[in-house]
């Protein structure tokens, strides 16, 4: 159980990073980006393609992939903030559902539907604790999750750009009237989350099932983790991601739970969410 | 006209079945098979149109319901259950409908994007589970038996057409009935739905149940088509694609659901013929979906606009002063009695120990400056604030429970905000709000009395001020004991306030309804109300016959400030 749980922690860190990205997007640009991990997947695939076809060194290809992931995300952000500036969260998010579909299909067309021959960026164990081996990937993803959450918090509370972003998210029109460059800031948020998700997927993909669909659908457990914080709280998003990874890893070790384990984390999240939203009887405040 | 209205759907159904028969004998065998796939997708889309198009909830697990239907059909086939394929198909639909209700339960508290995430999570989990378990009977290669009369592809295609037509008819009548109005209402405003005495819970769950049932039938039909069910037909990705297609085509319209299904099968097929990889199909859908979302329209609305070339002029009110007046009725004993009503929001006391009486056949005005607690009063009386303290009695009986329950007991309200669902016609909305059988003549007369647009006009083409009067008319047609009106004249030009006031004056006599009127326009209050209660900072400042209250110095001070009195 413990070995399994700790093995699941690598995935947990990945979920946590993505959950932080989703929460940031939801808070700052009013969108739940269903294409969050698909953009990362696409960036990684391009990186693999560059290193296999053009013989680029792994690190350079990875950097190129990360930049591409960021630009893809920025492009999407530009589309959403240009044409759907005033639309509600649901419509803005529905666009990203279409983008998720588009990116999966594009990767099938360009790279086929087989898992890619990834070169691991990080490999091997970091240390052994109590007879259980912790891999480098696990350490890096968990640290990255915490770092990204802390950095986001610092930026939002301590810098003028952060204050502008918060103003923009709470009162977009007022913020624009105050002269805050709404579109530029929104696109920047999209770009940053694109970069972060491509980076973390680049780290984890070599050691996960890495076909396009699996990687793109990582957004599901990540969204489940972000739901724990109600798409508002970064700390709960990180905790949710890590716990989800631990539970899944532990459940994978138990034969009786083999089928249930897919539903288990989700059931828990739904239950928590229903509890936290139990007073939300009406759709509008008045 | 009515006869045409009533028989038209059946005529279309007969033509559709005839066309299906012609296609089943005329088409090439390969196209017959493709046609089956299109029909299966069409039924699924039809279901998605109900939950997403009509009821406005994002559901990303439509094919999971299909998998439930396929599972039931496969299991019954493997168990050699009695009844044959058609019975299994029906059972599969029912089973999927039950699962749909389960999925719909979280929707009672989760909305919008939270619900989308939950449904996508379910789709992904079901996807993984199916791959691990596989459908029953597949391992032994037990092919599902089609019904005896429809064993070959051509006749099975005809059967599929008949099932599709039946599903379309069912959806058509459901959408025109109470359920359909409930879906549209809940999509626009839950509070408005509850205020009309309809249950938000029922509306949401029926939308999910109907949608899932159709999904299940589609999955069962697919199993009969292919013989064996495979998880690859029910992936989460395809559920997403179906959702995008529903958004793009406007699947809440029956013809568009069918057209969407033709695209679903036709686009990949065309690509195949042009030697393009089929994956481009989803790229096309994705791009079209993004286009539809960013432009805020869809194929359905675009086609209909071309077809009707409707004028884009919104319908307005035609209120003129000087109507035939009904004999006024003298107000009687109090029908609505409120005692000691208090509402707190944290440390803020919004209402403090308010007493109010609405006399039978009377009009009570409630006035007060902004923030005095007038709307809070209406919210509390009608049950939207369960934490309110105090007693509310209607006809001498205590009134408690949910807003829907109070609305059914004869206490209705309107809202300050626009809570009229634009997806319905005026008539459908009135019938929905009235909650009783009303004749067409009665509707026309009531609309005419308030100068509202005609019954057949869609509410989306009615301007906001007129829309709020349509809301008033609907609640009057429900014949409640008391109607609480929250600034009904706010959307009207000032010139029409007088005409509106004249009509409001006659409401007790004409409709037998007592009225509590919240209004800022003191001229309107003067011309309509017998008694007035003044609120200030959540307390009753003055109450009694109109003339005395409006002349009270304390009231003038609250309204005008000190200086006005000098």
Coordinates of C-alpha atoms in Angstrom, one line a residue, chain B residues 79-555:
Chain B
X79 CA -28.3 -14.2 -20.7
X80 CA -30.8 -15.2 -23.4
X81 CA -33.4 -13.1 -21.6
X82 CA -37.0 -13.3 -22.9
X83 CA -38.6 -10.5 -24.9
X84 CA -36.2 -10.1 -27.7
X85 CA -34.2 -7.1 -29.0
X86 CA -36.8 -4.4 -28.9
X87 CA -37.7 -5.1 -25.3
X88 CA -33.9 -5.1 -24.4
X89 CA -33.5 -1.9 -26.3
X90 CA -36.3 -0.3 -24.2
X91 CA -34.8 -1.7 -21.0
X92 CA -31.4 -0.4 -21.9
X93 CA -32.9 3.1 -22.4
X94 CA -34.7 2.9 -19.0
X95 CA -31.5 1.7 -17.3
X96 CA -29.5 4.6 -18.8
X97 CA -32.3 7.0 -17.7
X98 CA -31.9 5.8 -14.1
X99 CA -28.1 6.4 -14.4
X100 CA -28.9 9.8 -15.8
X101 CA -31.0 10.7 -12.8
X102 CA -28.0 9.6 -10.6
X103 CA -25.7 11.9 -12.6
X104 CA -28.2 14.6 -12.5
X105 CA -28.3 14.6 -8.7
X106 CA -25.1 16.5 -8.3
X107 CA -26.5 19.0 -10.8
X108 CA -28.9 20.2 -8.1
X109 CA -26.0 21.9 -6.3
X110 CA -23.3 22.0 -8.9
X111 CA -23.6 24.4 -11.8
X112 CA -21.9 25.4 -15.0
X113 CA -18.3 24.4 -15.2
X114 CA -18.3 22.4 -12.0
X115 CA -20.9 20.1 -13.4
X116 CA -19.0 19.9 -16.7
X117 CA -15.9 18.7 -14.9
X118 CA -17.9 16.1 -12.9
X119 CA -19.6 14.7 -16.1
X120 CA -16.3 14.6 -17.9
X121 CA -14.7 12.8 -14.9
X122 CA -17.5 10.3 -15.1
X123 CA -17.0 9.8 -18.8
X124 CA -13.3 9.3 -18.3
X125 CA -13.7 6.8 -15.4
X126 CA -16.4 4.9 -17.3
X127 CA -14.1 4.8 -20.3
X128 CA -11.2 3.2 -18.3
X129 CA -13.6 0.8 -16.6
X130 CA -15.1 -0.5 -19.8
X131 CA -11.7 -1.2 -21.3
X132 CA -10.9 -3.3 -18.3
X133 CA -14.2 -5.1 -18.0
X134 CA -15.3 -5.4 -21.7
X135 CA -19.0 -5.8 -22.5
X136 CA -20.7 -9.1 -21.6
X137 CA -20.7 -11.8 -24.2
X138 CA -17.9 -10.1 -26.2
X139 CA -15.2 -12.5 -25.0
X140 CA -17.3 -15.5 -26.2
X141 CA -18.1 -13.7 -29.4
X142 CA -21.9 -13.7 -28.7
X143 CA -23.3 -11.4 -31.3
X144 CA -26.5 -9.6 -30.4
X145 CA -29.4 -10.9 -32.2
X146 CA -31.5 -8.5 -34.2
X147 CA -35.3 -8.9 -34.2
X148 CA -36.5 -11.6 -36.6
X149 CA -38.2 -9.3 -39.0
X150 CA -35.1 -7.0 -39.2
X151 CA -32.1 -9.3 -39.5
X152 CA -30.6 -7.9 -42.7
X153 CA -29.0 -4.4 -42.8
X154 CA -31.7 -2.8 -45.0
X155 CA -34.6 -3.7 -42.8
X156 CA -32.6 -2.9 -39.6
X157 CA -31.9 0.5 -41.1
X158 CA -35.7 0.9 -41.5
X159 CA -36.2 -0.2 -37.9
X160 CA -33.6 2.4 -36.8
X161 CA -35.4 5.1 -38.8
X162 CA -38.7 4.2 -37.0
X163 CA -36.9 4.4 -33.6
X164 CA -35.4 7.7 -34.5
X165 CA -38.8 9.1 -35.6
X166 CA -40.4 7.9 -32.4
X167 CA -37.7 9.5 -30.3
X168 CA -38.1 12.8 -32.3
X169 CA -41.9 12.8 -31.7
X170 CA -41.3 12.1 -28.0
X171 CA -38.8 15.0 -27.7
X172 CA -41.1 17.3 -29.7
X173 CA -44.1 16.7 -27.4
X174 CA -42.0 16.8 -24.2
X175 CA -40.4 20.1 -25.3
X176 CA -43.9 21.6 -25.9
X177 CA -45.2 20.4 -22.6
X178 CA -44.6 21.3 -19.0
X179 CA -41.3 19.5 -18.8
X180 CA -40.0 21.4 -21.8
X181 CA -41.0 24.8 -20.4
X182 CA -39.4 23.7 -17.1
X183 CA -36.1 23.0 -18.9
X184 CA -36.1 26.3 -20.7
X185 CA -37.0 28.1 -17.4
X186 CA -34.4 26.4 -15.4
X187 CA -31.7 27.1 -18.0
X188 CA -32.5 30.8 -17.7
X189 CA -33.3 31.2 -14.0
X190 CA -33.8 28.8 -11.1
X191 CA -35.4 31.4 -8.9
X192 CA -37.8 32.3 -11.7
X193 CA -38.7 28.6 -12.1
X194 CA -39.4 28.2 -8.4
X195 CA -41.4 31.3 -8.3
X196 CA -43.7 29.8 -10.9
X197 CA -44.4 26.9 -8.6
X198 CA -42.3 24.5 -10.6
X199 CA -39.7 22.3 -9.0
X200 CA -36.1 23.1 -10.1
X201 CA -35.2 19.6 -9.0
X202 CA -37.7 17.9 -11.2
X203 CA -36.8 20.1 -14.2
X204 CA -33.1 19.2 -13.9
X205 CA -33.6 15.5 -13.2
X206 CA -36.1 15.0 -16.0
X207 CA -33.7 16.8 -18.5
X208 CA -31.0 14.4 -17.5
X209 CA -33.2 11.4 -17.5
X210 CA -34.7 12.1 -20.9
X211 CA -31.2 12.8 -22.3
X212 CA -29.7 9.7 -20.8
X213 CA -32.7 7.5 -22.0
X214 CA -32.1 8.6 -25.5
X215 CA -28.4 8.0 -25.1
X216 CA -29.1 4.5 -23.9
X217 CA -31.4 3.7 -26.8
X218 CA -28.8 5.0 -29.2
X219 CA -26.2 2.7 -27.5
X220 CA -28.5 -0.3 -27.7
X221 CA -29.3 0.4 -31.3
X222 CA -25.5 0.6 -32.1
X223 CA -25.0 -2.8 -30.5
X224 CA -27.7 -4.3 -32.7
X225 CA -26.0 -2.7 -35.7
X226 CA -22.5 -3.9 -35.0
X227 CA -23.5 -7.1 -33.2
X228 CA -20.8 -6.7 -30.5
X229 CA -20.3 -3.6 -28.3
X230 CA -16.7 -2.3 -28.0
X231 CA -15.5 0.3 -25.5
X232 CA -13.9 2.2 -28.5
X233 CA -17.4 3.4 -29.5
X234 CA -18.0 5.1 -26.1
X235 CA -14.8 7.0 -25.4
X236 CA -14.8 10.2 -23.4
X237 CA -13.2 12.0 -26.4
X238 CA -16.2 11.1 -28.6
X239 CA -18.5 12.4 -25.9
X240 CA -16.6 15.7 -26.1
X241 CA -16.9 15.7 -29.9
X242 CA -20.6 15.0 -29.7
X243 CA -20.9 17.9 -27.3
X244 CA -19.1 20.3 -29.6
X245 CA -21.2 19.1 -32.5
X246 CA -24.4 19.7 -30.4
X247 CA -23.2 23.3 -29.7
X248 CA -22.3 23.8 -33.3
X249 CA -25.5 22.5 -34.9
X250 CA -28.0 23.7 -32.2
X251 CA -29.1 20.2 -31.3
X252 CA -32.1 21.4 -29.2
X253 CA -33.8 21.8 -32.6
X254 CA -34.8 18.4 -33.8
X255 CA -34.0 18.9 -37.5
X256 CA -30.5 20.2 -36.5
X257 CA -29.9 17.1 -34.3
X258 CA -30.5 15.0 -37.4
X259 CA -28.4 17.3 -39.6
X260 CA -25.6 17.2 -37.0
X261 CA -25.7 13.4 -37.1
X262 CA -25.4 13.5 -40.9
X263 CA -22.3 15.7 -40.5
X264 CA -21.0 13.3 -37.8
X265 CA -20.9 10.5 -40.2
X266 CA -20.6 12.4 -43.5
X267 CA -17.6 14.6 -42.8
X268 CA -15.2 11.7 -41.9
X269 CA -16.6 9.7 -44.9
X270 CA -16.0 12.6 -47.3
X271 CA -12.5 13.0 -46.0
X272 CA -11.9 9.3 -46.5
X273 CA -13.0 9.6 -50.1
X274 CA -10.7 12.5 -50.7
X275 CA -7.8 10.5 -49.2
X276 CA -7.5 12.7 -46.1
X277 CA -6.9 11.1 -42.7
X278 CA -10.2 10.8 -40.9
X279 CA -8.8 12.5 -37.8
X280 CA -9.2 15.8 -39.7
X281 CA -12.9 15.3 -39.1
X282 CA -12.6 16.2 -35.4
X283 CA -10.3 19.1 -36.4
X284 CA -13.1 20.4 -38.6
X285 CA -15.7 19.9 -35.8
X286 CA -13.4 21.6 -33.4
X287 CA -12.9 24.6 -35.6
X288 CA -16.6 24.9 -36.4
X289 CA -17.4 24.6 -32.7
X290 CA -15.0 27.4 -31.8
X291 CA -16.5 29.5 -34.6
X292 CA -20.1 28.8 -33.4
X293 CA -19.1 29.7 -29.8
X294 CA -17.3 32.9 -30.6
X295 CA -20.0 34.1 -32.9
X296 CA -22.7 33.2 -30.4
X297 CA -24.9 31.4 -32.9
X298 CA -25.2 28.0 -34.4
X299 CA -26.3 26.3 -37.6
X300 CA -29.9 26.0 -36.4
X301 CA -30.4 29.7 -35.7
X302 CA -28.6 30.7 -38.8
X303 CA -30.7 28.5 -41.0
X304 CA -33.9 29.7 -39.3
X305 CA -33.0 33.3 -39.8
X306 CA -32.5 32.7 -43.5
X307 CA -35.8 30.8 -43.7
X308 CA -38.0 33.2 -41.8
X309 CA -36.2 36.5 -42.6
X310 CA -37.9 37.7 -39.4
X311 CA -37.9 41.3 -38.6
X312 CA -35.3 42.0 -35.9
X313 CA -37.6 44.7 -34.4
X314 CA -38.4 43.7 -30.8
X315 CA -42.1 43.5 -29.9
X316 CA -43.2 46.3 -27.5
X317 CA -46.1 47.2 -25.3
X318 CA -49.2 48.9 -26.6
X319 CA -50.6 50.4 -23.5
X320 CA -53.1 53.2 -23.9
X321 CA -54.8 55.1 -21.1
X322 CA -58.5 54.9 -20.6
X323 CA -59.7 51.3 -20.6
X324 CA -63.1 49.8 -19.8
X325 CA -63.0 49.6 -16.1
X326 CA -64.4 46.7 -14.0
X327 CA -66.5 47.5 -11.0
X328 CA -64.1 48.0 -8.1
X329 CA -64.4 45.7 -5.2
X330 CA -64.1 46.9 -1.6
X331 CA -61.1 45.4 0.2
X332 CA -62.0 42.8 2.8
X333 CA -60.4 41.0 5.7
X334 CA -56.6 40.5 5.5
X335 CA -55.6 37.5 3.3
X336 CA -51.8 37.7 3.8
X337 CA -50.6 38.4 7.3
X338 CA -46.9 38.8 8.1
X339 CA -45.9 39.1 11.8
X340 CA -42.5 39.9 13.3
X341 CA -40.5 39.2 10.1
X342 CA -36.7 39.6 10.7
X343 CA -33.9 38.9 8.3
X344 CA -30.2 39.1 9.1
X345 CA -27.2 38.8 6.8
X346 CA -24.4 38.2 9.2
X347 CA -24.2 41.3 11.4
X348 CA -26.5 43.3 9.1
X349 CA -30.1 43.5 10.1
X350 CA -32.0 43.7 6.7
X351 CA -35.5 43.5 8.2
X352 CA -36.4 43.9 11.8
X353 CA -39.7 42.7 13.1
X354 CA -41.8 43.8 10.1
X355 CA -45.6 43.4 10.3
X356 CA -47.7 43.6 7.1
X357 CA -51.3 42.9 6.1
X358 CA -52.6 42.6 2.5
X359 CA -56.4 42.9 2.5
X360 CA -58.6 40.6 0.4
X361 CA -59.1 42.3 -3.0
X362 CA -56.9 45.2 -1.9
X363 CA -53.7 46.6 -3.3
X364 CA -51.0 47.3 -0.6
X365 CA -48.1 49.6 -1.6
X366 CA -44.7 49.1 0.0
X367 CA -42.4 52.0 -0.5
X368 CA -39.1 53.2 0.9
X369 CA -35.7 54.4 -0.2
X370 CA -33.2 52.1 -1.8
X371 CA -31.8 49.6 0.7
X372 CA -34.8 49.8 2.9
X373 CA -35.4 46.1 2.6
X374 CA -38.3 45.9 0.1
X375 CA -37.0 43.1 -2.1
X376 CA -35.7 41.3 1.0
X377 CA -39.2 41.4 2.3
X378 CA -40.6 39.8 -0.8
X379 CA -37.8 37.2 -0.7
X380 CA -38.5 36.4 2.9
X381 CA -42.3 36.1 2.5
X382 CA -42.0 33.9 -0.6
X383 CA -39.6 31.5 1.1
X384 CA -36.3 32.4 -0.7
X385 CA -34.7 33.2 2.7
X386 CA -35.1 30.1 4.8
X387 CA -33.3 31.8 7.7
X388 CA -35.9 34.5 8.1
X389 CA -37.7 34.7 11.5
X390 CA -41.3 35.5 11.9
X391 CA -44.7 34.2 10.8
X392 CA -46.4 34.3 7.4
X393 CA -50.0 33.4 7.2
X394 CA -52.1 33.0 4.0
X395 CA -55.9 32.7 4.5
X396 CA -55.3 32.2 8.2
X397 CA -53.0 29.2 7.7
X398 CA -49.2 29.3 8.3
X399 CA -47.2 29.4 5.1
X400 CA -43.9 27.5 5.3
X401 CA -41.6 25.5 3.0
X402 CA -39.9 26.1 -0.3
X403 CA -40.7 28.9 -2.7
X404 CA -42.2 26.4 -5.1
X405 CA -44.5 25.0 -2.4
X406 CA -45.6 28.6 -1.4
X407 CA -46.2 29.5 -5.0
X408 CA -48.5 26.5 -5.4
X409 CA -50.4 27.4 -2.2
X410 CA -51.4 30.7 -3.8
X411 CA -48.6 33.2 -3.1
X412 CA -46.9 34.4 -6.2
X413 CA -44.2 37.0 -6.9
X414 CA -42.5 38.7 -9.8
X415 CA -38.8 39.8 -9.8
X416 CA -37.0 43.1 -10.2
X417 CA -34.6 41.4 -12.6
X418 CA -35.6 39.9 -15.9
X419 CA -36.4 36.3 -15.0
X420 CA -38.4 35.4 -18.2
X421 CA -36.8 32.6 -20.2
X422 CA -36.1 33.8 -23.7
X423 CA -36.3 30.3 -25.2
X424 CA -40.1 30.1 -24.9
X425 CA -43.0 31.7 -26.8
X426 CA -45.2 34.0 -24.8
X427 CA -48.0 31.4 -24.8
X428 CA -45.8 28.5 -23.6
X429 CA -44.4 30.7 -20.8
X430 CA -47.9 31.8 -19.7
X431 CA -49.1 28.2 -19.6
X432 CA -46.0 27.2 -17.7
X433 CA -46.4 29.9 -15.1
X434 CA -50.2 29.6 -14.8
X435 CA -50.0 25.9 -13.7
X436 CA -53.6 25.3 -14.7
X437 CA -55.6 24.8 -17.8
X438 CA -56.1 28.2 -19.5
X439 CA -58.0 28.6 -22.7
X440 CA -56.4 30.4 -25.7
X441 CA -59.1 33.0 -25.4
X442 CA -58.3 33.7 -21.7
X443 CA -54.6 34.1 -22.6
X444 CA -55.4 36.5 -25.5
X445 CA -57.7 38.5 -23.3
X446 CA -55.2 38.9 -20.4
X447 CA -52.4 39.8 -22.8
X448 CA -54.6 42.3 -24.5
X449 CA -55.7 43.9 -21.2
X450 CA -52.0 44.7 -20.4
X451 CA -51.2 45.6 -23.9
X452 CA -48.6 42.8 -24.2
X453 CA -47.4 41.2 -27.5
X454 CA -49.4 38.4 -29.1
X455 CA -49.2 34.9 -27.7
X456 CA -47.3 33.2 -30.5
X457 CA -44.3 35.6 -30.4
X458 CA -41.0 34.2 -29.0
X459 CA -40.0 35.9 -25.8
X460 CA -36.5 36.5 -27.2
X461 CA -38.1 39.1 -29.5
X462 CA -40.0 40.9 -26.8
X463 CA -38.4 44.0 -25.2
X464 CA -37.4 43.9 -21.5
X465 CA -40.2 46.1 -20.2
X466 CA -42.9 44.1 -22.0
X467 CA -41.3 40.9 -20.9
X468 CA -41.7 41.9 -17.3
X469 CA -45.4 42.6 -17.9
X470 CA -45.8 39.2 -19.5
X471 CA -44.4 37.8 -16.3
X472 CA -47.1 39.7 -14.4
X473 CA -49.8 38.4 -16.7
X474 CA -48.6 34.8 -16.3
X475 CA -48.8 35.0 -12.5
X476 CA -52.2 36.6 -12.7
X477 CA -53.4 33.8 -14.9
X478 CA -52.3 31.3 -12.2
X479 CA -55.1 32.9 -10.0
X480 CA -53.1 33.1 -6.8
X481 CA -54.6 34.5 -3.6
X482 CA -51.8 37.1 -3.4
X483 CA -49.3 38.4 -5.9
X484 CA -46.2 40.3 -4.8
X485 CA -45.0 42.7 -7.5
X486 CA -41.4 43.9 -7.3
X487 CA -41.2 47.2 -9.2
X488 CA -43.2 45.9 -12.2
X489 CA -43.2 49.3 -14.0
X490 CA -39.4 49.7 -13.8
X491 CA -38.9 48.8 -17.5
X492 CA -41.7 51.0 -18.8
X493 CA -41.5 54.5 -20.2
X494 CA -42.9 57.0 -17.7
X495 CA -45.8 57.8 -20.0
X496 CA -47.1 54.3 -19.7
X497 CA -47.0 54.2 -15.9
X498 CA -50.4 55.8 -15.7
X499 CA -52.0 53.3 -18.1
X500 CA -50.4 50.5 -16.2
X501 CA -51.6 51.8 -12.9
X502 CA -55.2 52.0 -14.3
X503 CA -55.0 48.3 -15.1
X504 CA -53.4 47.3 -11.8
X505 CA -56.3 49.1 -10.1
X506 CA -58.7 46.6 -11.7
X507 CA -56.7 43.5 -11.0
X508 CA -58.5 42.5 -7.8
X509 CA -61.9 42.8 -9.5
X510 CA -60.8 41.1 -12.8
X511 CA -58.6 38.3 -11.6
X512 CA -59.7 38.0 -7.9
X513 CA -56.1 38.5 -6.8
X514 CA -54.9 40.7 -4.0
X515 CA -51.7 42.6 -4.7
X516 CA -48.6 43.8 -2.7
X517 CA -46.9 46.4 -4.9
X518 CA -43.3 47.6 -4.4
X519 CA -42.8 50.8 -6.4
X520 CA -40.7 53.9 -6.5
X521 CA -43.1 55.9 -8.6
X522 CA -45.2 57.7 -6.0
X523 CA -47.7 58.8 -8.6
X524 CA -48.4 55.2 -9.4
X525 CA -48.6 54.3 -5.7
X526 CA -51.1 57.1 -5.2
X527 CA -53.3 56.1 -8.1
X528 CA -53.4 52.3 -7.3
X529 CA -52.9 51.6 -3.6
X530 CA -55.5 51.6 -0.8
X531 CA -53.1 51.2 2.0
X532 CA -49.3 51.9 2.1
X533 CA -46.5 50.5 4.3
X534 CA -43.3 52.5 4.4
X535 CA -40.0 50.7 5.1
X536 CA -36.8 52.5 6.2
X537 CA -33.6 50.7 7.2
X538 CA -35.6 47.4 7.6
X539 CA -38.2 48.8 9.9
X540 CA -41.8 49.9 9.3
X541 CA -41.8 53.7 9.4
X542 CA -45.5 54.1 8.8
X543 CA -48.5 52.0 7.7
X544 CA -52.1 52.7 7.0
X545 CA -54.5 54.3 4.5
X546 CA -52.6 55.9 1.6
X547 CA -53.4 59.6 2.0
X548 CA -52.3 59.8 5.7
X549 CA -49.1 57.8 5.2
X550 CA -47.9 59.8 2.2
X551 CA -48.5 63.1 4.1
X552 CA -46.6 61.9 7.2
X553 CA -43.6 64.2 7.9
X554 CA -41.4 61.2 8.9
X555 CA -42.1 59.5 5.6

